mmCIF file of C-alpha atoms and ligand atoms in Angstrom:
data_model
loop_
_atom_site.group_PDB
_atom_site.id
_atom_site.type_symbol
_atom_site.label_atom_id
_atom_site.label_comp_id
_atom_site.label_asym_id
_atom_site.label_seq_id
_atom_site.Cartn_x
_atom_site.Cartn_y
_atom_site.Cartn_z
ATOM 1 C CA MET A 25 -0.454 -0.132 -0.151
ATOM 2 C CA THR A 26 1.252 3.350 -1.117
ATOM 3 C CA PRO A 27 1.954 6.017 2.371
ATOM 4 C CA ALA A 28 -1.080 8.729 2.952
ATOM 5 C CA ASN A 29 1.996 11.533 2.152
ATOM 6 C CA PRO A 30 5.229 9.643 0.722
ATOM 7 C CA GLU A 31 9.131 10.828 0.218
ATOM 8 C CA ILE A 32 10.197 12.516 -3.169
ATOM 9 C CA LYS A 33 12.901 12.340 -4.226
ATOM 10 C CA ARG A 34 14.787 15.693 -4.794
ATOM 11 C CA HIS A 35 17.843 15.279 -4.687
ATOM 12 C CA ASP A 36 20.948 13.076 -6.750
ATOM 13 C CA PRO A 37 23.692 12.486 -4.209
ATOM 14 C CA SER A 38 25.622 13.808 -6.076
ATOM 15 C CA ASP A 39 24.211 17.104 -5.567
ATOM 16 C CA ILE A 40 24.008 16.764 -2.193
ATOM 17 C CA ARG A 41 27.791 15.789 -1.861
ATOM 18 C CA MET A 42 28.309 19.285 -3.985
ATOM 19 C CA HIS A 43 26.273 21.579 -2.368
ATOM 20 C CA TRP A 44 27.824 20.781 0.934
ATOM 21 C CA PHE A 45 31.878 20.590 -0.837
ATOM 22 C CA ASN A 46 30.370 23.909 -1.938
ATOM 23 C CA ALA A 47 29.105 24.876 1.205
ATOM 24 C CA ALA A 48 32.561 23.834 2.595
ATOM 25 C CA CYS A 49 35.210 26.077 0.478
ATOM 26 C CA TRP A 50 32.985 28.909 0.910
ATOM 27 C CA LEU A 51 33.425 28.755 4.596
ATOM 28 C CA VAL A 52 37.367 28.679 4.209
ATOM 29 C CA LEU A 53 37.682 31.084 1.404
ATOM 30 C CA LEU A 54 35.516 33.464 3.538
ATOM 31 C CA VAL A 55 37.249 32.954 6.585
ATOM 32 C CA THR A 56 40.961 32.848 4.821
ATOM 33 C CA GLY A 57 40.046 35.700 2.460
ATOM 34 C CA LEU A 58 38.576 38.195 5.250
ATOM 35 C CA GLY A 59 41.952 37.464 6.620
ATOM 36 C CA LEU A 60 43.590 38.829 3.980
ATOM 37 C CA ILE A 61 42.747 42.083 4.409
ATOM 38 C CA LYS A 62 45.157 43.238 6.477
ATOM 39 C CA ASN A 63 43.911 47.060 5.597
ATOM 40 C CA GLU A 64 41.695 46.976 8.449
ATOM 41 C CA ARG A 65 39.666 50.821 7.261
ATOM 42 C CA LEU A 66 39.025 48.000 4.073
ATOM 43 C CA ASN A 67 38.318 45.047 6.158
ATOM 44 C CA PRO A 68 34.282 44.633 7.124
ATOM 45 C CA LEU A 69 35.920 42.591 10.657
ATOM 46 C CA GLY A 70 38.819 44.696 11.089
ATOM 47 C CA ALA A 71 42.012 43.851 12.082
ATOM 48 C CA TRP A 72 41.416 40.655 14.630
ATOM 49 C CA LEU A 73 41.007 38.348 12.281
ATOM 50 C CA PRO A 74 43.670 38.606 10.166
ATOM 51 C CA ASP A 75 46.309 39.466 13.319
ATOM 52 C CA LEU A 76 44.439 35.956 15.154
ATOM 53 C CA LEU A 77 45.112 34.189 11.165
ATOM 54 C CA ARG A 78 48.138 35.293 10.930
ATOM 55 C CA GLY A 79 48.903 34.159 14.478
ATOM 56 C CA LEU A 80 47.656 30.398 14.001
ATOM 57 C CA PHE A 81 50.255 30.434 10.944
ATOM 58 C CA GLY A 82 53.827 31.821 12.305
ATOM 59 C CA GLY A 83 52.319 35.139 12.541
ATOM 60 C CA GLY A 84 53.489 38.992 10.661
ATOM 61 C CA SER A 85 54.477 38.073 6.602
ATOM 62 C CA ALA A 86 55.091 34.254 7.202
ATOM 63 C CA GLY A 87 51.633 33.559 8.258
ATOM 64 C CA GLY A 88 50.276 35.923 5.809
ATOM 65 C CA ALA A 89 51.948 33.969 3.143
ATOM 66 C CA VAL A 90 50.605 30.497 4.267
ATOM 67 C CA LEU A 91 47.337 32.240 4.640
ATOM 68 C CA LEU A 92 47.385 32.776 0.792
ATOM 69 C CA VAL A 93 47.939 29.936 -0.022
ATOM 70 C CA ILE A 94 45.046 28.125 1.653
ATOM 71 C CA HIS A 95 43.226 30.688 0.237
ATOM 72 C CA GLU A 96 44.251 30.070 -3.468
ATOM 73 C CA VAL A 97 44.310 26.143 -2.680
ATOM 74 C CA ALA A 98 40.349 26.082 -2.004
ATOM 75 C CA GLY A 99 39.911 28.110 -4.581
ATOM 76 C CA VAL A 100 41.499 26.339 -7.093
ATOM 77 C CA LEU A 101 40.466 23.032 -5.675
ATOM 78 C CA TRP A 102 37.074 24.882 -5.715
ATOM 79 C CA LEU A 103 36.903 24.973 -8.495
ATOM 80 C CA VAL A 104 38.435 21.278 -10.117
ATOM 81 C CA GLY A 105 34.930 20.201 -7.223
ATOM 82 C CA ILE A 106 32.927 22.155 -10.026
ATOM 83 C CA LEU A 107 34.166 20.484 -12.664
ATOM 84 C CA VAL A 108 34.330 17.468 -11.734
ATOM 85 C CA TYR A 109 30.099 17.147 -10.685
ATOM 86 C CA LEU A 110 29.795 18.665 -14.180
ATOM 87 C CA GLY A 111 31.523 15.536 -14.520
ATOM 88 C CA VAL A 112 29.572 13.265 -13.477
ATOM 89 C CA ASN A 113 26.905 14.486 -13.143
ATOM 90 C CA GLY A 114 26.022 16.641 -16.161
ATOM 91 C CA ARG A 115 21.975 16.361 -16.783
ATOM 92 C CA GLY A 116 21.902 17.416 -13.238
ATOM 93 C CA GLY A 117 24.227 20.611 -13.769
ATOM 94 C CA ALA A 118 21.715 21.077 -17.383
ATOM 95 C CA PHE A 119 18.644 20.522 -15.127
ATOM 96 C CA PHE A 120 19.511 23.631 -12.254
ATOM 97 C CA LEU A 121 20.942 26.017 -14.592
ATOM 98 C CA ARG A 122 17.293 25.969 -17.169
ATOM 99 C CA GLU A 123 15.502 25.535 -13.642
ATOM 100 C CA ILE A 124 16.563 28.539 -11.800
ATOM 101 C CA PHE A 125 16.974 30.921 -15.285
ATOM 102 C CA SER A 126 14.213 29.800 -16.249
ATOM 103 C CA VAL A 127 11.434 33.067 -15.009
ATOM 104 C CA ARG A 128 7.504 32.828 -15.359
ATOM 105 C CA PRO A 129 5.142 35.713 -15.015
ATOM 106 C CA GLY A 130 4.282 34.198 -11.317
ATOM 107 C CA ASP A 131 7.384 34.371 -10.541
ATOM 108 C CA LEU A 132 7.244 38.018 -9.802
ATOM 109 C CA VAL A 133 3.968 37.687 -8.622
ATOM 110 C CA TRP A 134 5.514 35.271 -5.410
ATOM 111 C CA MET A 135 8.489 37.178 -4.966
ATOM 112 C CA VAL A 136 6.788 39.836 -3.949
ATOM 113 C CA ARG A 137 3.601 38.543 -1.716
ATOM 114 C CA LYS A 138 6.677 36.438 -0.467
ATOM 115 C CA MET A 139 8.731 39.829 1.412
ATOM 116 C CA GLY A 140 4.681 41.843 1.972
ATOM 117 C CA ARG A 141 3.769 38.342 3.708
ATOM 118 C CA MET A 142 7.146 38.075 5.727
ATOM 119 C CA THR A 143 7.490 41.668 6.189
ATOM 120 C CA LEU A 144 4.389 43.745 7.002
ATOM 121 C CA GLY A 145 1.466 39.690 7.024
ATOM 122 C CA VAL A 146 0.653 40.886 3.969
ATOM 123 C CA GLY A 147 0.730 39.023 0.512
ATOM 124 C CA GLY A 148 -2.188 37.475 -1.004
ATOM 125 C CA GLU A 149 -1.893 33.376 -2.113
ATOM 126 C CA LEU A 150 1.294 32.405 -3.024
ATOM 127 C CA PRO A 151 0.779 31.407 -6.876
ATOM 128 C CA PRO A 152 1.962 27.383 -7.564
ATOM 129 C CA GLN A 153 5.737 27.653 -8.087
ATOM 130 C CA GLY A 154 7.647 24.922 -10.159
ATOM 131 C CA TYR A 155 11.343 22.857 -8.515
ATOM 132 C CA TYR A 156 12.677 25.992 -7.273
ATOM 133 C CA ASN A 157 10.758 28.811 -5.480
ATOM 134 C CA MET A 158 11.450 32.115 -6.406
ATOM 135 C CA GLY A 159 14.031 32.828 -4.130
ATOM 136 C CA GLN A 160 15.792 30.096 -4.413
ATOM 137 C CA LYS A 161 16.372 31.342 -8.016
ATOM 138 C CA ALA A 162 17.126 34.281 -7.511
ATOM 139 C CA PHE A 163 19.775 33.327 -5.204
ATOM 140 C CA ALA A 164 21.286 30.174 -7.021
ATOM 141 C CA GLN A 165 21.499 33.058 -10.674
ATOM 142 C CA THR A 166 23.190 35.191 -7.315
ATOM 143 C CA SER A 167 25.050 32.334 -6.592
ATOM 144 C CA VAL A 168 25.952 30.786 -10.479
ATOM 145 C CA LEU A 169 26.708 34.764 -11.826
ATOM 146 C CA GLY A 170 29.136 35.149 -9.067
ATOM 147 C CA GLY A 171 31.006 32.547 -8.448
ATOM 148 C CA ILE A 172 31.597 33.067 -12.915
ATOM 149 C CA VAL A 173 33.248 36.443 -12.142
ATOM 150 C CA ILE A 174 35.016 35.169 -8.716
ATOM 151 C CA GLY A 175 36.531 32.323 -10.362
ATOM 152 C CA LEU A 176 37.187 34.365 -12.782
ATOM 153 C CA SER A 177 38.884 36.935 -10.834
ATOM 154 C CA GLY A 178 40.266 34.783 -8.597
ATOM 155 C CA MET A 179 42.190 32.942 -11.559
ATOM 156 C CA VAL A 180 43.903 36.267 -12.413
ATOM 157 C CA LEU A 181 44.682 36.924 -9.215
ATOM 158 C CA LEU A 182 46.572 33.974 -9.096
ATOM 159 C CA ALA A 183 48.365 34.554 -12.097
ATOM 160 C CA SER A 184 49.348 37.502 -11.247
ATOM 161 C CA ASP A 185 52.021 37.727 -8.574
ATOM 162 C CA LYS A 186 53.973 35.130 -11.768
ATOM 163 C CA LEU A 187 52.792 35.287 -15.550
ATOM 164 C CA LEU A 188 51.456 38.703 -15.568
ATOM 165 C CA PRO A 189 53.315 41.260 -17.646
ATOM 166 C CA ALA A 190 53.501 44.705 -14.966
ATOM 167 C CA ALA A 191 51.965 46.653 -17.535
ATOM 168 C CA LEU A 192 48.294 44.165 -17.025
ATOM 169 C CA THR A 193 48.066 46.206 -13.890
ATOM 170 C CA VAL A 194 44.211 47.269 -14.326
ATOM 171 C CA LEU A 195 43.754 44.322 -15.842
ATOM 172 C CA VAL A 196 45.119 42.841 -11.828
ATOM 173 C CA GLY A 197 42.949 46.356 -10.260
ATOM 174 C CA TRP A 198 39.699 45.357 -12.325
ATOM 175 C CA ALA A 199 39.995 41.441 -10.860
ATOM 176 C CA VAL A 200 40.277 42.828 -7.195
ATOM 177 C CA THR A 201 37.794 45.451 -7.668
ATOM 178 C CA LEU A 202 35.369 42.133 -9.580
ATOM 179 C CA HIS A 203 36.533 39.754 -6.987
ATOM 180 C CA TYR A 204 35.094 42.054 -3.687
ATOM 181 C CA LEU A 205 31.731 42.645 -4.973
ATOM 182 C CA ALA A 206 30.455 39.084 -6.741
ATOM 183 C CA VAL A 207 31.539 38.118 -2.526
ATOM 184 C CA GLY A 208 29.753 40.634 -1.051
ATOM 185 C CA LEU A 209 27.239 39.999 -3.724
ATOM 186 C CA VAL A 210 27.009 36.291 -2.581
ATOM 187 C CA PHE A 211 27.773 36.488 0.708
ATOM 188 C CA ALA A 212 24.570 39.108 0.922
ATOM 189 C CA GLY A 213 22.485 36.748 -0.720
ATOM 190 C CA LEU A 214 23.637 33.530 1.534
ATOM 191 C CA LEU A 215 22.632 35.349 4.783
ATOM 192 C CA VAL A 216 19.961 35.143 3.020
ATOM 193 C CA HIS A 217 19.376 31.331 1.705
ATOM 194 C CA ILE A 218 20.605 29.748 5.488
ATOM 195 C CA TYR A 219 17.973 31.896 7.219
ATOM 196 C CA MET A 220 15.737 30.456 4.863
ATOM 197 C CA ALA A 221 17.256 26.993 3.726
ATOM 198 C CA ALA A 222 18.021 25.362 7.354
ATOM 199 C CA ILE A 223 16.277 28.112 9.723
ATOM 200 C CA SER A 224 12.247 28.993 8.336
ATOM 201 C CA PRO A 225 10.479 25.986 10.615
ATOM 202 C CA GLU A 226 8.269 26.091 7.125
ATOM 203 C CA GLU A 227 11.448 25.233 5.321
ATOM 204 C CA LYS A 228 12.480 22.062 7.995
ATOM 205 C CA PRO A 229 11.852 19.361 4.545
ATOM 206 C CA GLY A 230 14.239 21.256 2.248
ATOM 207 C CA PHE A 231 17.012 21.431 4.969
ATOM 208 C CA ARG A 232 16.494 18.063 5.935
ATOM 209 C CA SER A 233 16.027 16.479 2.170
ATOM 210 C CA MET A 234 20.116 17.746 1.565
ATOM 211 C CA PHE A 235 20.641 14.873 4.011
ATOM 212 C CA THR A 236 18.887 12.117 2.407
ATOM 213 C CA GLY A 237 17.766 13.628 -1.204
ATOM 214 C CA THR A 238 14.354 12.986 -0.883
ATOM 215 C CA VAL A 239 11.171 15.496 0.558
ATOM 216 C CA PRO A 240 7.238 14.369 1.724
ATOM 217 C CA GLN A 241 5.303 14.729 -0.840
ATOM 218 C CA ASP A 242 2.511 16.930 1.346
ATOM 219 C CA TYR A 243 5.444 19.254 1.643
ATOM 220 C CA ALA A 244 6.471 19.179 -2.410
ATOM 221 C CA ARG A 245 2.638 19.899 -3.121
ATOM 222 C CA HIS A 246 2.254 22.603 -0.995
ATOM 223 C CA HIS A 247 6.128 24.571 -1.532
ATOM 224 C CA HIS A 248 6.315 22.779 -5.125
ATOM 225 C CA GLY A 249 3.040 21.829 -6.966
ATOM 226 C CA LEU A 250 4.393 22.552 -10.439
ATOM 227 C CA TRP A 251 6.898 20.567 -9.812
ATOM 228 C CA LEU A 252 4.652 17.844 -8.343
ATOM 229 C CA GLU A 253 2.542 17.987 -11.215
ATOM 230 C CA SER A 254 5.414 17.805 -13.878
ATOM 231 C CA LEU A 255 7.274 13.945 -12.291
ATOM 232 C CA PRO A 256 5.855 10.852 -13.799
ATOM 233 C CA LYS A 257 3.818 8.976 -11.820
ATOM 234 C CA GLY A 258 4.283 6.027 -11.204
ATOM 235 C CA ASP A 259 3.095 2.394 -10.079
ATOM 236 C CA SER A 260 1.522 2.646 -7.553
ATOM 237 C CA GLY A 261 0.208 5.899 -8.271
ATOM 238 C CA SER A 262 2.697 8.159 -6.838
ATOM 239 C CA GLU A 263 5.609 11.183 -9.143
ATOM 240 C CA SER A 264 9.233 9.305 -9.170
ATOM 241 C CA ALA A 265 12.743 10.859 -9.598
ATOM 242 C CA ALA A 266 13.186 14.253 -10.675
ATOM 243 C CA LYS A 267 16.699 14.076 -11.550
HETATM 244 C C1 HEM B 9 25.693 26.375 6.703
HETATM 245 C C2 HEM B 9 25.511 27.152 5.190
HETATM 246 C C3 HEM B 9 24.083 26.660 4.057
HETATM 247 C C4 HEM B 9 22.795 25.619 4.325
HETATM 248 C C5 HEM B 9 22.580 25.096 5.813
HETATM 249 C C6 HEM B 9 22.268 25.382 3.004
HETATM 250 C C7 HEM B 9 21.139 24.860 3.226
HETATM 251 C C8 HEM B 9 20.375 24.506 2.062
HETATM 252 C C9 HEM B 9 19.585 23.288 1.071
HETATM 253 C C10 HEM B 9 18.886 23.318 2.410
HETATM 254 C C11 HEM B 9 19.019 23.405 -0.187
HETATM 255 C C12 HEM B 9 17.783 22.354 -0.494
HETATM 256 C C13 HEM B 9 16.631 23.560 -0.525
HETATM 257 C C14 HEM B 9 15.655 22.653 -1.980
HETATM 258 O O1 HEM B 9 15.877 21.762 -2.031
HETATM 259 O O2 HEM B 9 14.344 23.094 -0.548
HETATM 260 C C15 HEM B 9 19.880 24.608 -0.950
HETATM 261 C C16 HEM B 9 19.990 24.221 -2.210
HETATM 262 C C17 HEM B 9 21.411 24.933 -2.357
HETATM 263 N N1 HEM B 9 22.439 26.388 -1.866
HETATM 264 FE FE1 HEM B 9 22.761 26.289 0.086
HETATM 265 N N2 HEM B 9 22.952 26.022 2.247
HETATM 266 C C18 HEM B 9 24.383 26.586 3.101
HETATM 267 C C19 HEM B 9 25.435 27.014 1.561
HETATM 268 C C20 HEM B 9 25.333 27.167 0.396
HETATM 269 C C21 HEM B 9 26.454 28.137 0.439
HETATM 270 C C22 HEM B 9 27.845 28.792 0.428
HETATM 271 C C23 HEM B 9 26.095 28.717 -1.526
HETATM 272 C C24 HEM B 9 26.288 28.624 -2.458
HETATM 273 C C25 HEM B 9 27.585 30.759 -2.212
HETATM 274 C C26 HEM B 9 24.532 27.546 -1.570
HETATM 275 C C27 HEM B 9 24.024 27.481 -2.910
HETATM 276 C C28 HEM B 9 23.010 27.006 -3.118
HETATM 277 C C29 HEM B 9 22.287 27.185 -4.203
HETATM 278 C C30 HEM B 9 22.478 27.517 -5.193
HETATM 279 C C31 HEM B 9 20.644 25.496 -3.348
HETATM 280 C C32 HEM B 9 19.692 25.636 -5.245
HETATM 281 C C33 HEM B 9 18.019 27.144 -4.677
HETATM 282 C C34 HEM B 9 18.558 27.413 -3.565
HETATM 283 O O3 HEM B 9 18.039 25.903 -3.423
HETATM 284 O O4 HEM B 9 18.503 27.960 -2.845
HETATM 285 N N3 HEM B 9 24.420 27.169 -0.304
HETATM 286 N N4 HEM B 9 20.684 24.618 0.387
#
């Protein structure tokens, strides 16, 4: 007999591994990156983090050099990890990109009403959403486009030490600026993402799915109705896996 509220497959194990690998890389890159900004007027956290991290890795400029190597190695590993994921599950990657960049008219209504509900406690019924809701799409678009800028500018900065001639100083200046701006933008979205995904009580099944890979059918119907409708019905009448 089919259970009343069966579990529906939402994430492939490779998607889950990719997500947590990405989150771990972000954590290391953010902490070491902030630790590298020695100018306390530019560092949003002031001087304590650079001083603490440099102290941990031998102190002074030697500590700073170790910090830079950790940041560079983590950055390269992050990019390699993304390429490996695309090699292992290119279909999953293509599905993700297609979903986050397809915005329907109802999505904008969803976004305005959701923000009204969360901030002022007003707003009509939310239009049904697909695999991702518009808030998730907006963050995912920011993190993909921001990630591309961060990755490309990071590679320019990595090359700038050894390979790039002095004539390309302007390029390095732009790379630094774009690197900071893109990290700031994605980080702002990340604060909302972590609140919505891990703290907001109504999204708890979504959070659990980032470990188990499945969500209850009722949750899928309520939060991602168009996705549930699009799934092929299995023999038992319940929906089967999406990706
Ligand atoms: C503590 C850190 C994090 C937590 C708790 C978290 C949680 C989650 C959860 C639960 C989902 C699944 C939503 C669903 O499909 O129903 C998700 C998806 C996603 N996460 Fe994270 N995440 C974290 C860090 C990050 C970081 C650092 C990034 C990238 C900068 C990121 C990017 C994404 C993207 C692009 C998705 C798919 C779209 C979305 O649901 O917004 N996450 N995350």
